[in-house]
Tab-separated table of C-alpha atoms in Angstrom:
chain	number	residue	atom	x	y	z
A	13	MET	CA	19.676	-6.350	-108.656
A	14	ILE	CA	17.188	-8.222	-108.863
A	15	GLU	CA	17.276	-8.484	-112.487
A	16	ALA	CA	20.572	-8.645	-112.465
A	17	LEU	CA	20.136	-12.296	-110.409
A	18	PHE	CA	16.546	-12.955	-112.516
A	19	VAL	CA	19.327	-12.877	-114.973
A	20	GLY	CA	21.494	-14.653	-114.029
A	21	PHE	CA	19.385	-16.720	-112.466
A	22	GLY	CA	17.712	-17.111	-116.379
A	23	ALA	CA	21.420	-17.952	-118.156
A	24	ALA	CA	21.492	-21.079	-115.272
A	25	ALA	CA	18.725	-22.949	-116.182
A	26	LEU	CA	18.931	-22.487	-119.827
A	27	VAL	CA	22.855	-23.052	-120.335
A	28	SER	CA	22.262	-26.335	-117.441
A	29	ALA	CA	19.077	-26.874	-119.713
A	30	LEU	CA	21.361	-27.182	-122.810
A	31	LEU	CA	24.027	-29.269	-121.905
A	32	VAL	CA	21.497	-32.162	-119.983
A	33	ILE	CA	21.275	-32.511	-123.434
A	34	LEU	CA	24.261	-32.426	-125.541
A	35	HIS	CA	25.576	-34.775	-122.753
A	36	ARG	CA	26.826	-38.415	-123.882
A	37	ASN	CA	27.228	-39.511	-120.004
A	38	PRO	CA	23.619	-39.908	-118.630
A	39	VAL	CA	24.589	-38.995	-115.112
A	40	THR	CA	26.298	-35.864	-115.960
A	41	SER	CA	23.213	-35.241	-117.634
A	42	ALA	CA	21.293	-35.935	-114.974
A	43	LEU	CA	23.332	-33.436	-112.396
A	44	PHE	CA	22.963	-30.905	-114.755
A	45	LEU	CA	19.516	-31.269	-114.407
A	46	VAL	CA	19.473	-30.622	-110.347
A	47	VAL	CA	21.286	-27.066	-111.551
A	48	ALA	CA	18.608	-26.669	-114.230
A	49	PHE	CA	15.677	-26.863	-111.089
A	50	CYS	CA	18.056	-24.858	-108.594
A	51	SER	CA	18.450	-22.482	-111.036
A	52	LEU	CA	13.697	-22.718	-111.857
A	53	ALA	CA	12.896	-22.726	-107.726
A	54	GLY	CA	15.077	-19.506	-107.485
A	55	ILE	CA	13.228	-17.888	-110.089
A	56	TYR	CA	10.043	-19.398	-108.260
A	57	LEU	CA	12.004	-17.068	-105.337
A	58	LEU	CA	12.533	-13.934	-107.492
A	59	LEU	CA	8.759	-13.890	-109.027
A	60	HIS	CA	6.932	-14.695	-104.559
A	61	ALA	CA	5.778	-17.676	-105.191
A	62	GLU	CA	8.571	-19.013	-102.147
A	63	PHE	CA	6.644	-22.050	-100.998
A	64	VAL	CA	6.748	-23.394	-104.623
A	65	GLY	CA	10.089	-22.616	-105.209
A	66	MET	CA	10.678	-24.935	-102.504
A	67	VAL	CA	8.905	-27.985	-103.449
A	68	GLN	CA	10.040	-27.182	-106.859
A	69	VAL	CA	14.083	-27.391	-104.398
A	70	ILE	CA	12.354	-31.008	-102.410
A	71	VAL	CA	10.501	-32.720	-105.162
A	72	TYR	CA	12.366	-32.278	-108.243
A	73	ALA	CA	15.402	-31.443	-107.455
A	74	GLY	CA	15.660	-34.130	-104.096
A	75	ALA	CA	13.691	-36.828	-104.623
A	76	ILE	CA	12.717	-37.097	-108.968
A	77	MET	CA	16.429	-36.500	-109.391
A	78	VAL	CA	17.618	-38.958	-106.421
A	79	LEU	CA	14.844	-42.334	-108.448
A	80	PHE	CA	16.846	-40.681	-111.907
A	81	LEU	CA	20.406	-41.369	-110.847
A	82	PHE	CA	19.587	-44.760	-108.918
A	83	VAL	CA	18.016	-45.658	-111.493
A	84	ILE	CA	21.269	-44.908	-113.763
A	85	MET	CA	23.265	-45.842	-111.467
A	86	TYR	CA	20.558	-49.945	-111.397
A	87	LEU	CA	21.425	-50.279	-114.628
A	88	ASN	CA	24.471	-49.705	-114.822
A	89	LEU	CA	24.864	-47.010	-117.682
A	90	GLY	CA	27.497	-45.405	-119.586
A	91	GLN	CA	28.271	-43.502	-122.553
A	92	ASP	CA	25.534	-43.472	-125.439
A	93	ARG	CA	26.721	-44.932	-128.338
A	94	GLU	CA	25.912	-42.849	-131.569
A	95	GLY	CA	26.360	-42.576	-134.966
A	96	GLY	CA	26.109	-43.612	-138.048
A	97	ALA	CA	23.756	-42.071	-140.697
A	98	ALA	CA	20.173	-42.294	-139.005
A	99	THR	CA	22.288	-40.524	-135.763
A	100	VAL	CA	22.459	-38.088	-138.302
A	101	LEU	CA	19.176	-37.619	-139.238
A	102	ARG	CA	17.128	-37.885	-136.932
A	103	ARG	CA	19.384	-35.001	-135.146
A	104	MET	CA	17.851	-33.276	-138.375
A	105	ILE	CA	15.600	-33.268	-137.894
A	106	GLY	CA	15.434	-32.596	-134.666
A	107	TRP	CA	17.257	-29.637	-134.265
A	108	LEU	CA	14.560	-28.336	-136.864
A	109	VAL	CA	11.559	-28.931	-134.989
A	110	GLY	CA	13.067	-27.481	-132.532
A	111	ALA	CA	13.856	-23.877	-134.758
A	112	LEU	CA	10.455	-23.241	-135.845
A	113	VAL	CA	9.073	-23.676	-131.898
A	114	ALA	CA	11.683	-21.772	-131.252
A	115	VAL	CA	9.948	-19.412	-134.292
A	116	GLN	CA	6.488	-19.965	-133.413
A	117	ALA	CA	7.474	-18.864	-129.741
A	118	ALA	CA	8.758	-15.106	-130.804
A	119	LEU	CA	5.557	-15.054	-133.799
A	120	LEU	CA	3.651	-15.202	-130.649
A	121	PHE	CA	6.277	-12.932	-128.283
A	122	ALA	CA	6.007	-10.581	-131.143
A	123	GLY	CA	2.096	-10.348	-131.904
A	124	HIS	CA	-0.307	-7.852	-129.305
A	125	TRP	CA	-1.671	-9.976	-126.785
A	126	ALA	CA	-3.038	-8.527	-123.501
A	127	MET	CA	-3.294	-9.758	-119.989
A	128	GLY	CA	-6.431	-8.732	-119.535
A	129	PRO	CA	-7.938	-6.834	-117.154
A	130	VAL	CA	-5.444	-7.837	-113.471
A	131	SER	CA	-8.862	-9.249	-110.572
A	132	GLY	CA	-6.158	-8.845	-108.273
A	133	ALA	CA	-6.124	-11.099	-105.304
A	134	PRO	CA	-7.422	-8.972	-102.255
A	135	GLU	CA	-4.155	-8.633	-100.279
A	136	THR	CA	-4.541	-10.379	-96.977
A	137	GLY	CA	-1.101	-9.990	-95.300
A	138	LEU	CA	-1.422	-13.700	-95.159
A	139	GLY	CA	2.606	-15.154	-95.845
A	140	ASN	CA	2.807	-16.742	-99.608
A	141	THR	CA	2.705	-20.308	-97.911
A	142	GLN	CA	-0.314	-19.329	-95.847
A	143	ALA	CA	-2.943	-18.450	-98.423
A	144	LEU	CA	-2.272	-20.785	-101.256
A	145	GLY	CA	-2.851	-23.464	-98.661
A	146	GLN	CA	-5.496	-21.558	-97.626
A	147	THR	CA	-6.433	-21.193	-102.022
A	148	LEU	CA	-5.369	-24.876	-101.716
A	149	TYR	CA	-7.861	-26.828	-98.677
A	150	THR	CA	-10.901	-24.406	-100.673
A	151	ARG	CA	-11.225	-23.757	-103.775
A	152	TYR	CA	-8.822	-26.530	-105.132
A	153	LEU	CA	-9.854	-28.875	-102.193
A	154	PHE	CA	-11.692	-31.261	-105.055
A	155	PRO	CA	-8.329	-31.458	-107.009
A	156	PHE	CA	-6.070	-31.828	-103.901
A	157	GLU	CA	-7.888	-35.414	-102.811
A	158	ILE	CA	-8.083	-36.639	-106.270
A	159	THR	CA	-4.094	-36.118	-106.299
A	160	SER	CA	-3.478	-38.305	-103.887
A	161	LEU	CA	-5.992	-41.022	-105.893
A	162	VAL	CA	-3.658	-40.137	-109.323
A	163	LEU	CA	-0.326	-40.353	-106.582
A	164	LEU	CA	-1.910	-44.028	-104.969
A	165	VAL	CA	-2.624	-45.368	-108.654
A	166	ALA	CA	0.611	-44.254	-109.387
A	167	MET	CA	2.607	-45.944	-106.574
A	168	VAL	CA	1.082	-49.843	-107.100
A	169	GLY	CA	1.380	-49.081	-110.886
A	170	ALA	CA	4.978	-48.953	-110.938
A	171	ILE	CA	5.519	-51.492	-108.115
A	172	VAL	CA	3.106	-53.392	-110.650
A	173	ILE	CA	5.360	-53.006	-113.086
A	174	SER	CA	8.666	-53.117	-111.909
A	175	LYS	CA	7.531	-56.653	-110.166
A	176	GLY	CA	7.319	-58.410	-113.036
A	177	ARG	CA	4.805	-61.663	-113.487
A	178	GLY	CA	6.883	-63.595	-111.046
A	179	SER	CA	8.301	-65.591	-113.725
A	180	ARG	CA	11.173	-64.108	-114.126
A	181	PRO	CA	13.505	-62.917	-110.866
A	182	ALA	CA	14.555	-59.792	-109.914
A	183	PRO	CA	18.182	-59.782	-109.106
A	184	GLY	CA	19.478	-60.360	-106.076
A	185	ALA	CA	16.584	-62.365	-104.933
A	186	SER	CA	17.132	-65.929	-106.902
A	187	ALA	CA	16.798	-68.749	-103.962
A	188	PRO	CA	20.823	-70.508	-103.290
A	189	ALA	CA	19.019	-72.955	-104.080
A	190	GLU	CA	18.598	-72.514	-107.503
A	191	ARG	CA	21.375	-71.588	-109.105
A	192	PRO	CA	23.563	-74.075	-111.013
A	193	PRO	CA	25.777	-75.584	-107.533
A	194	ARG	CA	29.585	-74.367	-107.995
A	195	LEU	CA	32.943	-75.888	-108.658
A	196	GLU	CA	35.057	-77.096	-105.641
A	197	PRO	CA	38.468	-75.490	-106.005
A	198	GLY	CA	39.655	-78.807	-106.028
A	199	ASP	CA	37.485	-79.498	-109.398
A	200	ARG	CA	39.529	-76.691	-111.674
A	201	ALA	CA	42.307	-78.407	-111.331
A	202	ALA	CA	41.094	-81.717	-112.839
A	203	PRO	CA	40.554	-80.637	-116.807
A	204	PRO	CA	44.255	-78.933	-117.122
A	205	ASP	CA	46.042	-82.077	-115.997
A	206	GLY	CA	44.297	-83.935	-119.133
A	207	ALA	CA	45.886	-81.102	-121.561
A	208	SER	CA	49.145	-80.894	-120.377
A	209	SER	CA	49.837	-84.373	-121.090
B	21	MET	CA	10.764	-5.436	-110.594
B	22	ILE	CA	10.794	-8.797	-112.420
B	23	PRO	CA	8.650	-7.269	-116.355
B	24	PRO	CA	6.165	-10.974	-117.268
B	25	GLY	CA	8.325	-11.110	-120.166
B	26	GLY	CA	11.805	-12.337	-118.942
B	27	PRO	CA	9.963	-15.255	-117.460
B	28	LEU	CA	8.589	-16.295	-121.041
B	29	ILE	CA	11.028	-16.072	-122.882
B	30	VAL	CA	13.481	-18.136	-120.530
B	31	SER	CA	10.010	-20.256	-120.097
B	32	ALA	CA	9.637	-20.361	-124.058
B	33	LEU	CA	13.715	-21.228	-124.659
B	34	LEU	CA	13.194	-24.517	-121.816
B	35	PHE	CA	11.059	-25.139	-124.301
B	36	THR	CA	11.687	-25.807	-126.934
B	37	ILE	CA	15.014	-27.453	-125.990
B	38	GLY	CA	13.356	-29.547	-124.627
B	39	VAL	CA	11.891	-31.127	-127.233
B	40	VAL	CA	15.313	-31.032	-128.534
B	41	GLY	CA	15.837	-33.068	-127.112
B	42	VAL	CA	12.634	-35.930	-126.759
B	43	LEU	CA	14.457	-35.768	-130.537
B	44	VAL	CA	17.580	-35.541	-131.284
B	45	ARG	CA	18.715	-37.769	-128.046
B	46	ARG	CA	18.035	-42.158	-128.246
B	47	ASN	CA	18.610	-42.525	-124.610
B	48	ALA	CA	14.795	-43.001	-123.139
B	49	ILE	CA	16.185	-42.022	-119.689
B	50	VAL	CA	17.664	-38.944	-120.845
B	51	ILE	CA	14.271	-38.193	-122.729
B	52	PHE	CA	12.710	-38.677	-120.051
B	53	MET	CA	14.377	-35.629	-118.036
B	54	SER	CA	13.961	-33.485	-121.445
B	55	VAL	CA	9.765	-34.498	-120.737
B	56	GLU	CA	11.107	-33.172	-117.334
B	57	LEU	CA	12.113	-30.025	-118.954
B	58	MET	CA	8.959	-28.596	-120.512
B	59	LEU	CA	6.346	-29.533	-117.501
B	60	ASN	CA	9.357	-27.402	-116.096
B	61	ALA	CA	9.001	-24.790	-118.813
B	62	GLY	CA	5.440	-25.115	-118.174
B	63	ASN	CA	5.790	-24.408	-114.260
B	64	LEU	CA	7.662	-21.664	-115.634
B	65	ALA	CA	4.849	-19.995	-117.381
B	66	PHE	CA	1.696	-20.541	-115.208
B	67	ILE	CA	4.197	-18.826	-112.016
B	68	SER	CA	5.059	-16.006	-114.448
B	69	PHE	CA	1.343	-15.378	-115.173
B	70	ALA	CA	0.910	-16.260	-111.942
B	71	TYR	CA	2.981	-13.184	-110.982
B	72	ALA	CA	1.920	-11.141	-113.440
B	73	LEU	CA	-2.231	-10.792	-112.867
B	74	HIS	CA	-1.087	-11.361	-108.903
B	75	SER	CA	-3.296	-14.416	-108.849
B	76	LEU	CA	-2.726	-17.041	-106.649
B	77	ASP	CA	-4.895	-19.939	-109.541
B	78	GLY	CA	-1.424	-20.141	-110.672
B	79	GLN	CA	0.623	-22.259	-108.456
B	80	VAL	CA	-1.806	-23.821	-107.001
B	81	VAL	CA	-2.068	-25.331	-111.052
B	82	VAL	CA	2.115	-26.022	-110.477
B	83	PHE	CA	1.842	-27.498	-107.199
B	84	PHE	CA	-0.760	-30.220	-109.261
B	85	VAL	CA	1.574	-30.678	-111.908
B	86	MET	CA	4.309	-31.123	-109.573
B	87	ALA	CA	2.182	-34.470	-108.427
B	88	VAL	CA	1.305	-35.387	-111.447
B	89	ALA	CA	5.353	-35.408	-112.818
B	90	ALA	CA	6.132	-38.147	-109.730
B	91	ALA	CA	4.022	-40.706	-110.685
B	92	GLU	CA	4.582	-40.161	-114.225
B	93	VAL	CA	8.681	-40.519	-113.244
B	94	ALA	CA	7.939	-43.204	-110.790
B	95	VAL	CA	5.676	-45.616	-113.506
B	96	GLY	CA	7.924	-44.611	-116.560
B	97	LEU	CA	11.026	-44.898	-114.277
B	98	ALA	CA	9.645	-48.976	-114.100
B	99	ILE	CA	8.684	-48.776	-117.080
B	100	ILE	CA	12.595	-48.668	-118.894
B	101	VAL	CA	13.985	-50.909	-115.811
B	102	ASN	CA	11.660	-53.553	-116.989
B	103	LEU	CA	12.250	-52.661	-120.922
B	104	PHE	CA	16.006	-52.674	-119.617
B	105	ARG	CA	14.955	-56.380	-118.060
B	106	LEU	CA	13.419	-57.451	-121.179
B	107	ARG	CA	16.120	-55.793	-123.700
B	108	GLU	CA	19.268	-55.357	-122.542
B	109	SER	CA	18.954	-51.806	-124.036
B	110	VAL	CA	17.120	-48.623	-123.174
B	111	PHE	CA	17.735	-47.147	-126.340
B	112	VAL	CA	13.711	-45.590	-128.497
B	113	ASP	CA	15.166	-46.716	-131.840
B	114	GLU	CA	16.621	-50.164	-129.912
B	115	ILE	CA	13.021	-50.739	-129.058
B	116	ASN	CA	10.048	-52.084	-131.701
B	117	LEU	CA	8.817	-54.587	-129.857
B	118	LEU	CA	5.610	-52.791	-131.366
B	119	LYS	CA	6.327	-52.786	-135.202
B	120	GLY	CA	4.368	-54.900	-137.851
């Protein structure tokens, strides 16, 4: 049963990941990426990583993909225009390098490698979330605090980058007084009057 | 009981798909999604090793990777939006500001 579920989730993740890179429309790619992330969350649940699976759904499939879709729709991207000799060359190089990476992975799997001695975490009887929290707040406390600093810097950086220098007004932010005076409906009737004669 | 090799094979294939996506596509946002795929392949490898070794450290590392990925997506998408305002394009072969 668990093996069948794993095969199903893995196949769903791989197929939707392939569709992400093969589909022309960025919105469809983003939606297939959501499917891939949710399948990965299922695999995490099967591997007894319940907390990480839930965080995967909330953070990746929720927050990050909403950000992607928001930017795609903000930029109003349509289908990709692809074509020409450069595209064919780039595709050939890309698939060739991909095959190289796959062959390297296959060689790694075919070689002899051992897991090393299994130390085995002591069975504390805690749930996955509780045990993870205890590990995170004791042994990994310093990296955890540094992570908050990384998030703060990224937040400030994203705001500064997307705000610009101030010379170029953000779309929709321009004051009405800066716009050129709009033509009144009555003014538009004048030029055809002279052109018709 | 899932053999730990199974998730590792899925992880390797996902990473390969991400590499191909970065190299094949020219839309910067899709390239970004392929980078996310590669990060998730790394996460899956961490989780499967944590499962095989009965250890929690792999899951903690995945937690940090997710935080860094969220930060990276925020900054990267801000850069893409700024580039689109400047060049009216998100195609990476048309963005050659640094070409000598």
